[in-house]
């Protein structure tokens, strides 16, 4: 059995209306039927554009948001059915590293107070002196000076603050760490250092990661298995190398085509896919396949009426698309000719321009330097 299993998890937020008597007039379908499993010692990467529900799914695993339906089975126990007090005890084994390293730390607490708070709550350490020694050992593991216990979060750099967030998770000796965009708020050179740190900690402590990100280069480097989310649903799942070598779902193909390639000749000639329109509202998702309103290969026969099921097509590669095999074989053509913007050279395939990526904070570009080399060249964090 997998260490962590999600079975048809749904998280629906009610939309209320009325000043005196609230009444529910609809729901936001943030997560709508996700099933996946994470093996012990494995890193599962979850990718998708902003608003697809990946962060909500991570919070649902920890019961930080209410689960509408489905099960979250951790080490044989369904967390969705646990009483609040018992769930609180399980959170010691399931920890989270948040996206904003500064916002996740209390500015009025020093580092010792931040790290010892959870230890005291879960009964880790016999007394304050014992907890302090454990904290110093963890700080050394994450590459922070052990004499910084009396300092406050604003006195550290962004990379150091994220290391404090990682240390806060580690002091509770967890089995699973959910990393929600762990490097997106950091400079590119610092991203490499934090990624390397997460890998080293996993190797030395036997940790299991669920990494939530939108940067495909980061996810590819750190993940064993990758799941692609779109509008609250999982549309493709595969081992990391297989997904990047041969994406099968049209949405995954579009994501991959938007990642820049260093070789200018390959970049000019490769197929790039334009997705028309914006992500539909999760409060009013399309019928049938959630992606059919933007899919260049959508067909009237099934796509608009029947929701595809995530199906194993071999080698652990799963895809939720009615026509994945036909698209791969070339027997289903593009149904949106406006997507064909140019033809590069004579005899080359049509070039379908990539959609411009959404504005991203500094340090969130699709290209990440070779992590080890970048880490060695970067200033100490």
Short mmCIF file of C-alpha atoms in Angstrom, two decimals:
data_model
loop_
_atom_site.label_atom_id
_atom_site.label_comp_id
_atom_site.label_asym_id
_atom_site.label_seq_id
_atom_site.Cartn_x
_atom_site.Cartn_y
_atom_site.Cartn_z
CA UNK A 1 0.00 0.00 0.00
CA UNK A 2 1.16 3.55 -0.80
CA UNK A 3 2.08 5.83 2.08
CA UNK A 4 -0.39 8.50 0.92
CA UNK A 5 -3.47 7.83 -1.21
CA UNK A 6 -6.13 10.27 -2.38
CA UNK A 7 -9.40 8.70 -3.48
CA UNK A 8 -11.81 10.88 -5.49
CA UNK A 9 -11.11 13.93 -3.29
CA UNK A 10 -13.47 16.86 -3.76
CA UNK A 11 -13.25 20.31 -2.20
CA UNK A 12 -16.24 22.51 -3.03
CA UNK A 13 -16.61 25.96 -1.49
CA UNK A 14 -20.21 27.22 -1.13
CA UNK A 15 -21.11 30.58 -2.68
CA UNK A 16 -23.34 32.46 -0.24
CA UNK A 17 -25.81 35.27 -0.89
CA UNK A 18 -27.85 37.40 1.49
CA UNK A 19 -27.15 39.91 4.25
CA UNK A 20 -29.25 38.45 7.06
CA UNK A 21 -30.02 34.88 6.03
CA UNK A 22 -27.20 33.35 4.05
CA UNK A 23 -28.27 30.97 1.35
CA UNK A 24 -26.09 28.87 -0.89
CA UNK A 25 -26.49 29.87 -4.53
CA UNK A 26 -23.69 27.75 -5.98
CA UNK A 27 -20.29 26.21 -5.38
CA UNK A 28 -16.69 26.77 -6.41
CA UNK A 29 -15.40 23.37 -7.53
CA UNK A 30 -11.78 23.94 -6.51
CA UNK A 31 -10.91 20.23 -6.44
CA UNK A 32 -13.31 17.91 -8.20
CA UNK A 33 -12.43 14.23 -8.03
CA UNK A 34 -8.66 13.77 -7.64
CA UNK A 35 -7.21 10.30 -7.12
CA UNK A 36 -3.48 9.70 -6.78
CA UNK A 37 -0.98 7.79 -4.67
CA UNK A 38 2.48 8.62 -3.34
CA UNK A 39 4.92 5.87 -2.40
CA UNK A 40 7.20 6.15 0.65
CA UNK A 41 10.44 7.95 -0.19
CA UNK A 42 9.02 9.23 -3.48
CA UNK A 43 8.55 12.78 -4.76
CA UNK A 44 5.22 13.43 -6.47
CA UNK A 45 5.13 16.68 -8.47
CA UNK A 46 1.81 18.43 -9.05
CA UNK A 47 1.74 21.07 -11.80
CA UNK A 48 -0.85 23.30 -13.42
CA UNK A 49 -1.60 26.94 -14.08
CA UNK A 50 -2.78 29.32 -11.37
CA UNK A 51 -6.32 28.62 -10.22
CA UNK A 52 -6.34 24.91 -11.08
CA UNK A 53 -6.72 23.85 -7.44
CA UNK A 54 -3.31 22.34 -6.71
CA UNK A 55 -2.68 24.38 -3.54
CA UNK A 56 -6.20 23.64 -2.29
CA UNK A 57 -5.50 19.94 -2.80
CA UNK A 58 -2.31 20.19 -0.73
CA UNK A 59 -4.18 21.95 2.06
CA UNK A 60 -6.94 19.34 1.90
CA UNK A 61 -4.42 16.58 2.63
CA UNK A 62 -3.63 18.34 5.92
CA UNK A 63 -7.31 19.13 6.53
CA UNK A 64 -6.51 22.85 6.50
CA UNK A 65 -9.62 23.12 4.32
CA UNK A 66 -12.70 20.95 4.66
CA UNK A 67 -12.94 17.93 2.36
CA UNK A 68 -16.36 17.78 0.69
CA UNK A 69 -16.07 14.14 -0.38
CA UNK A 70 -13.51 11.41 -0.94
CA UNK A 71 -10.75 9.95 1.18
CA UNK A 72 -7.19 10.87 2.15
CA UNK A 73 -5.56 7.66 3.37
CA UNK A 74 -2.24 8.14 5.15
CA UNK A 75 -0.43 5.02 6.34
CA UNK A 76 -3.72 3.09 6.35
CA UNK A 77 -5.80 5.75 8.15
CA UNK A 78 -8.43 7.87 6.38
CA UNK A 79 -7.66 11.40 7.56
CA UNK A 80 -10.93 12.72 6.15
CA UNK A 81 -12.87 10.77 8.79
CA UNK A 82 -10.75 11.61 11.84
CA UNK A 83 -12.06 13.85 14.64
CA UNK A 84 -10.29 17.21 14.88
CA UNK A 85 -8.22 16.30 17.96
CA UNK A 86 -6.96 13.05 16.44
CA UNK A 87 -6.20 14.82 13.16
CA UNK A 88 -4.13 17.33 15.12
CA UNK A 89 -1.89 14.50 16.34
CA UNK A 90 -1.46 13.19 12.78
CA UNK A 91 -0.26 16.58 11.57
CA UNK A 92 3.08 15.92 13.25
CA UNK A 93 3.71 13.32 10.55
CA UNK A 94 2.39 15.53 7.73
CA UNK A 95 3.99 18.94 7.42
CA UNK A 96 3.88 21.77 4.90
CA UNK A 97 6.41 24.25 3.50
CA UNK A 98 4.59 27.34 2.30
CA UNK A 99 5.13 29.48 -0.78
CA UNK A 100 5.84 32.81 0.92
CA UNK A 101 8.77 32.30 3.30
CA UNK A 102 8.27 35.66 5.05
CA UNK A 103 4.49 35.55 5.28
CA UNK A 104 4.56 32.07 6.79
CA UNK A 105 6.77 33.16 9.71
CA UNK A 106 5.53 35.19 12.67
CA UNK A 107 7.53 38.46 12.63
CA UNK A 108 7.11 38.83 16.41
CA UNK A 109 8.75 35.51 17.24
CA UNK A 110 12.45 34.71 17.11
CA UNK A 111 13.66 31.57 15.37
CA UNK A 112 13.89 29.49 18.53
CA UNK A 113 10.30 30.36 19.42
CA UNK A 114 9.05 29.57 15.90
CA UNK A 115 10.76 26.18 15.78
CA UNK A 116 10.06 25.11 19.36
CA UNK A 117 6.35 25.97 19.28
CA UNK A 118 5.35 22.87 17.33
CA UNK A 119 7.73 20.67 19.31
CA UNK A 120 6.13 21.72 22.59
CA UNK A 121 2.63 21.22 21.18
CA UNK A 122 3.44 17.64 20.11
CA UNK A 123 5.53 16.71 23.15
CA UNK A 124 8.86 16.50 21.35
CA UNK A 125 11.81 17.06 23.69
CA UNK A 126 11.92 16.66 27.46
CA UNK A 127 12.53 20.32 28.27
CA UNK A 128 13.58 23.61 26.71
CA UNK A 129 17.28 22.73 26.72
CA UNK A 130 16.60 19.43 24.97
CA UNK A 131 14.45 21.13 22.35
CA UNK A 132 17.15 23.75 21.80
CA UNK A 133 19.74 21.07 21.04
CA UNK A 134 17.38 19.40 18.56
CA UNK A 135 16.71 22.74 16.90
CA UNK A 136 20.45 23.42 16.55
CA UNK A 137 20.92 20.03 14.89
CA UNK A 138 18.12 20.77 12.40
CA UNK A 139 19.48 24.25 11.65
CA UNK A 140 22.82 22.66 10.81
CA UNK A 141 21.06 20.22 8.46
CA UNK A 142 19.37 23.04 6.52
CA UNK A 143 22.55 25.12 6.33
CA UNK A 144 21.77 27.85 8.86
CA UNK A 145 24.11 29.03 11.65
CA UNK A 146 23.24 27.54 15.02
CA UNK A 147 23.82 30.90 16.74
CA UNK A 148 20.82 32.50 15.00
CA UNK A 149 18.16 31.31 17.47
CA UNK A 150 17.58 34.79 18.88
CA UNK A 151 17.21 36.47 15.50
CA UNK A 152 13.90 37.41 13.85
CA UNK A 153 12.60 36.53 10.35
CA UNK A 154 13.23 40.00 8.87
CA UNK A 155 16.95 39.63 9.63
CA UNK A 156 17.32 36.78 7.11
CA UNK A 157 17.40 36.68 3.32
CA UNK A 158 14.60 35.07 1.31
CA UNK A 159 16.51 31.83 0.86
CA UNK A 160 17.36 31.66 4.55
CA UNK A 161 13.73 32.25 5.50
CA UNK A 162 12.67 29.35 3.31
CA UNK A 163 15.27 27.19 5.05
CA UNK A 164 13.68 28.21 8.36
CA UNK A 165 10.33 27.07 6.98
CA UNK A 166 11.87 23.73 6.03
CA UNK A 167 13.47 23.46 9.49
CA UNK A 168 10.09 24.13 11.12
CA UNK A 169 8.69 21.12 9.27
CA UNK A 170 11.70 18.91 10.06
CA UNK A 171 11.75 19.48 13.83
CA UNK A 172 8.51 17.49 14.09
CA UNK A 173 10.15 14.48 12.39
CA UNK A 174 7.47 14.11 9.66
CA UNK A 175 7.03 11.30 7.15
CA UNK A 176 5.50 13.49 4.42
CA UNK A 177 6.24 17.12 3.57
CA UNK A 178 3.93 19.04 1.23
CA UNK A 179 5.96 21.74 -0.52
CA UNK A 180 3.69 24.45 -1.91
CA UNK A 181 5.69 26.38 -4.53
CA UNK A 182 8.81 26.08 -2.33
CA UNK A 183 11.10 28.10 -4.61
CA UNK A 184 8.80 30.35 -6.67
CA UNK A 185 9.39 33.42 -4.47
CA UNK A 186 13.19 33.05 -4.64
CA UNK A 187 15.85 34.22 -7.06
CA UNK A 188 16.79 31.63 -9.69
CA UNK A 189 20.26 30.97 -8.23
CA UNK A 190 18.76 30.47 -4.77
CA UNK A 191 16.10 28.14 -6.20
CA UNK A 192 18.84 25.70 -7.14
CA UNK A 193 20.23 25.70 -3.60
CA UNK A 194 16.84 25.00 -2.03
CA UNK A 195 16.07 22.22 -4.53
CA UNK A 196 19.41 20.58 -3.76
CA UNK A 197 18.71 20.91 -0.03
CA UNK A 198 15.32 19.20 -0.37
CA UNK A 199 16.92 16.33 -2.28
CA UNK A 200 19.70 15.91 0.29
CA UNK A 201 17.19 15.89 3.16
CA UNK A 202 15.07 13.31 1.39
CA UNK A 203 18.06 11.05 0.88
CA UNK A 204 19.33 11.36 4.47
CA UNK A 205 15.97 11.31 6.30
CA UNK A 206 13.87 9.13 4.00
CA UNK A 207 11.25 11.85 3.44
CA UNK A 208 8.29 11.69 1.08
CA UNK A 209 7.40 14.88 -0.83
CA UNK A 210 4.31 16.22 -2.53
CA UNK A 211 5.70 19.17 -4.50
CA UNK A 212 3.21 21.71 -5.83
CA UNK A 213 4.59 24.03 -8.51
CA UNK A 214 3.98 25.67 -11.85
CA UNK A 215 7.64 25.74 -12.93
CA UNK A 216 8.04 22.67 -15.11
CA UNK A 217 11.85 22.73 -14.96
CA UNK A 218 11.82 22.60 -11.15
CA UNK A 219 9.26 19.79 -11.05
CA UNK A 220 11.15 17.75 -13.64
CA UNK A 221 14.39 17.94 -11.66
CA UNK A 222 12.99 16.89 -8.29
CA UNK A 223 10.02 14.59 -9.06
CA UNK A 224 9.74 10.85 -9.60
CA UNK A 225 6.11 11.03 -10.75
CA UNK A 226 4.27 14.09 -12.09
CA UNK A 227 0.56 14.82 -12.13
CA UNK A 228 -0.91 17.60 -14.29
CA UNK A 229 -3.99 19.40 -12.97
CA UNK A 230 -6.52 21.44 -14.91
CA UNK A 231 -9.59 23.08 -13.39
CA UNK A 232 -9.73 20.85 -10.33
CA UNK A 233 -9.05 17.58 -12.16
CA UNK A 234 -6.02 15.43 -12.89
CA UNK A 235 -5.61 15.21 -16.67
CA UNK A 236 -2.33 13.29 -16.90
CA UNK A 237 0.04 11.38 -14.64
CA UNK A 238 3.30 9.65 -15.52
CA UNK A 239 6.88 9.02 -14.41
CA UNK A 240 8.83 12.25 -14.82
CA UNK A 241 10.99 11.18 -17.77
CA UNK A 242 8.05 9.63 -19.63
CA UNK A 243 5.89 12.73 -19.24
CA UNK A 244 8.55 15.06 -20.60
CA UNK A 245 9.57 12.71 -23.39
CA UNK A 246 6.04 12.06 -24.64
CA UNK A 247 3.17 14.10 -23.15
CA UNK A 248 -0.17 12.66 -24.25
CA UNK A 249 -2.83 15.09 -23.05
CA UNK A 250 -3.36 18.24 -25.18
CA UNK A 251 -3.07 20.46 -22.10
CA UNK A 252 0.25 18.89 -21.11
CA UNK A 253 1.47 19.32 -24.68
CA UNK A 254 0.60 23.02 -24.48
CA UNK A 255 2.41 23.42 -21.16
CA UNK A 256 5.53 21.69 -22.48
CA UNK A 257 5.50 23.75 -25.67
CA UNK A 258 5.60 26.97 -23.63
CA UNK A 259 8.90 26.00 -21.96
CA UNK A 260 11.79 27.69 -23.82
CA UNK A 261 14.52 25.53 -25.36
CA UNK A 262 18.15 26.81 -25.23
CA UNK A 263 18.91 25.64 -28.80
CA UNK A 264 17.61 28.39 -31.15
CA UNK A 265 17.25 26.00 -34.11
CA UNK A 266 15.12 23.58 -32.11
CA UNK A 267 13.17 26.48 -30.59
CA UNK A 268 12.32 27.89 -34.03
CA UNK A 269 11.18 24.60 -35.53
CA UNK A 270 9.38 22.80 -32.72
CA UNK A 271 5.60 22.75 -32.49
CA UNK A 272 4.15 25.29 -30.11
CA UNK A 273 0.52 25.33 -29.11
CA UNK A 274 -1.69 28.35 -28.56
CA UNK A 275 -4.50 27.92 -26.04
CA UNK A 276 -7.35 30.29 -26.84
CA UNK A 277 -9.23 31.96 -24.01
CA UNK A 278 -8.81 31.97 -20.26
CA UNK A 279 -9.20 29.25 -17.68
CA UNK A 280 -12.98 28.78 -17.14
CA UNK A 281 -14.41 29.69 -13.76
CA UNK A 282 -14.31 26.82 -11.24
CA UNK A 283 -17.74 28.05 -10.13
CA UNK A 284 -19.14 27.16 -13.55
CA UNK A 285 -16.92 24.47 -15.12
CA UNK A 286 -17.72 23.26 -18.65
CA UNK A 287 -19.70 20.07 -19.14
CA UNK A 288 -17.88 17.01 -20.46
CA UNK A 289 -14.12 17.36 -20.66
CA UNK A 290 -13.08 20.40 -18.64
CA UNK A 291 -10.47 21.27 -21.25
CA UNK A 292 -12.63 21.06 -24.38
CA UNK A 293 -13.34 24.82 -24.49
CA UNK A 294 -9.63 25.49 -25.12
CA UNK A 295 -8.45 22.25 -26.70
CA UNK A 296 -7.21 22.54 -30.32
CA UNK A 297 -8.22 18.90 -30.95
CA UNK A 298 -11.67 18.94 -29.27
CA UNK A 299 -14.35 16.88 -31.05
CA UNK A 300 -18.12 17.42 -30.91
CA UNK A 301 -18.87 13.72 -30.47
CA UNK A 302 -17.67 13.19 -26.89
CA UNK A 303 -15.61 16.08 -25.57
CA UNK A 304 -18.50 18.45 -24.80
CA UNK A 305 -20.76 15.81 -23.27
CA UNK A 306 -18.76 13.08 -21.52
CA UNK A 307 -16.06 13.62 -18.92
CA UNK A 308 -13.00 11.44 -19.66
CA UNK A 309 -11.63 9.08 -17.00
CA UNK A 310 -7.93 8.95 -16.10
CA UNK A 311 -6.86 5.76 -17.88
CA UNK A 312 -3.56 3.86 -17.80
CA UNK A 313 -2.15 3.64 -21.33
CA UNK A 314 0.90 1.60 -20.29
CA UNK A 315 4.06 2.04 -18.26
CA UNK A 316 2.26 3.86 -15.46
CA UNK A 317 1.31 6.64 -17.89
CA UNK A 318 -2.28 7.79 -17.30
CA UNK A 319 -4.26 10.28 -19.35
CA UNK A 320 -7.80 11.65 -19.23
CA UNK A 321 -8.55 12.30 -22.91
CA UNK A 322 -11.07 10.64 -25.24
CA UNK A 323 -8.79 11.00 -28.26
CA UNK A 324 -5.25 10.79 -26.84
CA UNK A 325 -4.34 7.78 -29.02
CA UNK A 326 -5.80 9.38 -32.16
CA UNK A 327 -3.98 12.67 -31.53
CA UNK A 328 -0.71 10.79 -31.08
CA UNK A 329 -1.34 8.80 -34.28
CA UNK A 330 -2.26 11.95 -36.21
CA UNK A 331 -5.73 10.73 -37.17
CA UNK A 332 -7.42 13.66 -35.39
CA UNK A 333 -6.54 17.06 -36.78
CA UNK A 334 -6.63 20.55 -35.32
CA UNK A 335 -10.13 22.00 -35.26
CA UNK A 336 -9.01 25.56 -34.61
CA UNK A 337 -7.10 26.86 -37.64
CA UNK A 338 -6.76 30.31 -36.03
CA UNK A 339 -4.10 28.72 -33.83
CA UNK A 340 -1.78 28.24 -36.83
CA UNK A 341 0.21 31.45 -36.85
CA UNK A 342 3.19 30.73 -39.11
CA UNK A 343 5.11 28.14 -41.07
CA UNK A 344 8.84 27.98 -40.42
CA UNK A 345 10.72 27.23 -43.60
CA UNK A 346 9.73 25.11 -46.55
CA UNK A 347 8.60 21.57 -45.80
CA UNK A 348 8.52 22.09 -42.02
CA UNK A 349 5.43 21.44 -39.93
CA UNK A 350 3.15 24.37 -39.06
CA UNK A 351 4.16 26.36 -36.06
CA UNK A 352 1.40 26.90 -33.54
CA UNK A 353 2.46 29.80 -31.38
CA UNK A 354 2.60 29.31 -27.64
CA UNK A 355 0.34 31.28 -25.38
CA UNK A 356 2.20 33.96 -23.49
CA UNK A 357 2.71 32.82 -19.90
CA UNK A 358 1.07 34.81 -17.15
CA UNK A 359 3.17 37.46 -15.45
CA UNK A 360 5.34 35.80 -12.84
CA UNK A 361 7.33 37.16 -9.92
CA UNK A 362 11.06 37.43 -10.29
CA UNK A 363 12.76 34.08 -10.09
CA UNK A 364 9.85 32.09 -11.60
CA UNK A 365 11.08 31.71 -15.14
CA UNK A 366 10.67 28.38 -16.86
CA UNK A 367 14.43 27.91 -17.20
CA UNK A 368 16.33 26.84 -14.10
CA UNK A 369 20.11 26.49 -14.24
CA UNK A 370 21.71 23.15 -13.56
CA UNK A 371 20.95 23.10 -9.84
CA UNK A 372 24.29 21.89 -8.49
CA UNK A 373 26.39 24.24 -10.60
CA UNK A 374 24.15 27.23 -9.88
CA UNK A 375 24.23 26.48 -6.18
CA UNK A 376 28.01 26.46 -6.14
CA UNK A 377 28.21 29.81 -7.89
CA UNK A 378 25.52 31.54 -5.84
CA UNK A 379 26.26 33.58 -2.77
CA UNK A 380 25.74 31.79 0.53
CA UNK A 381 22.11 32.11 1.55
#
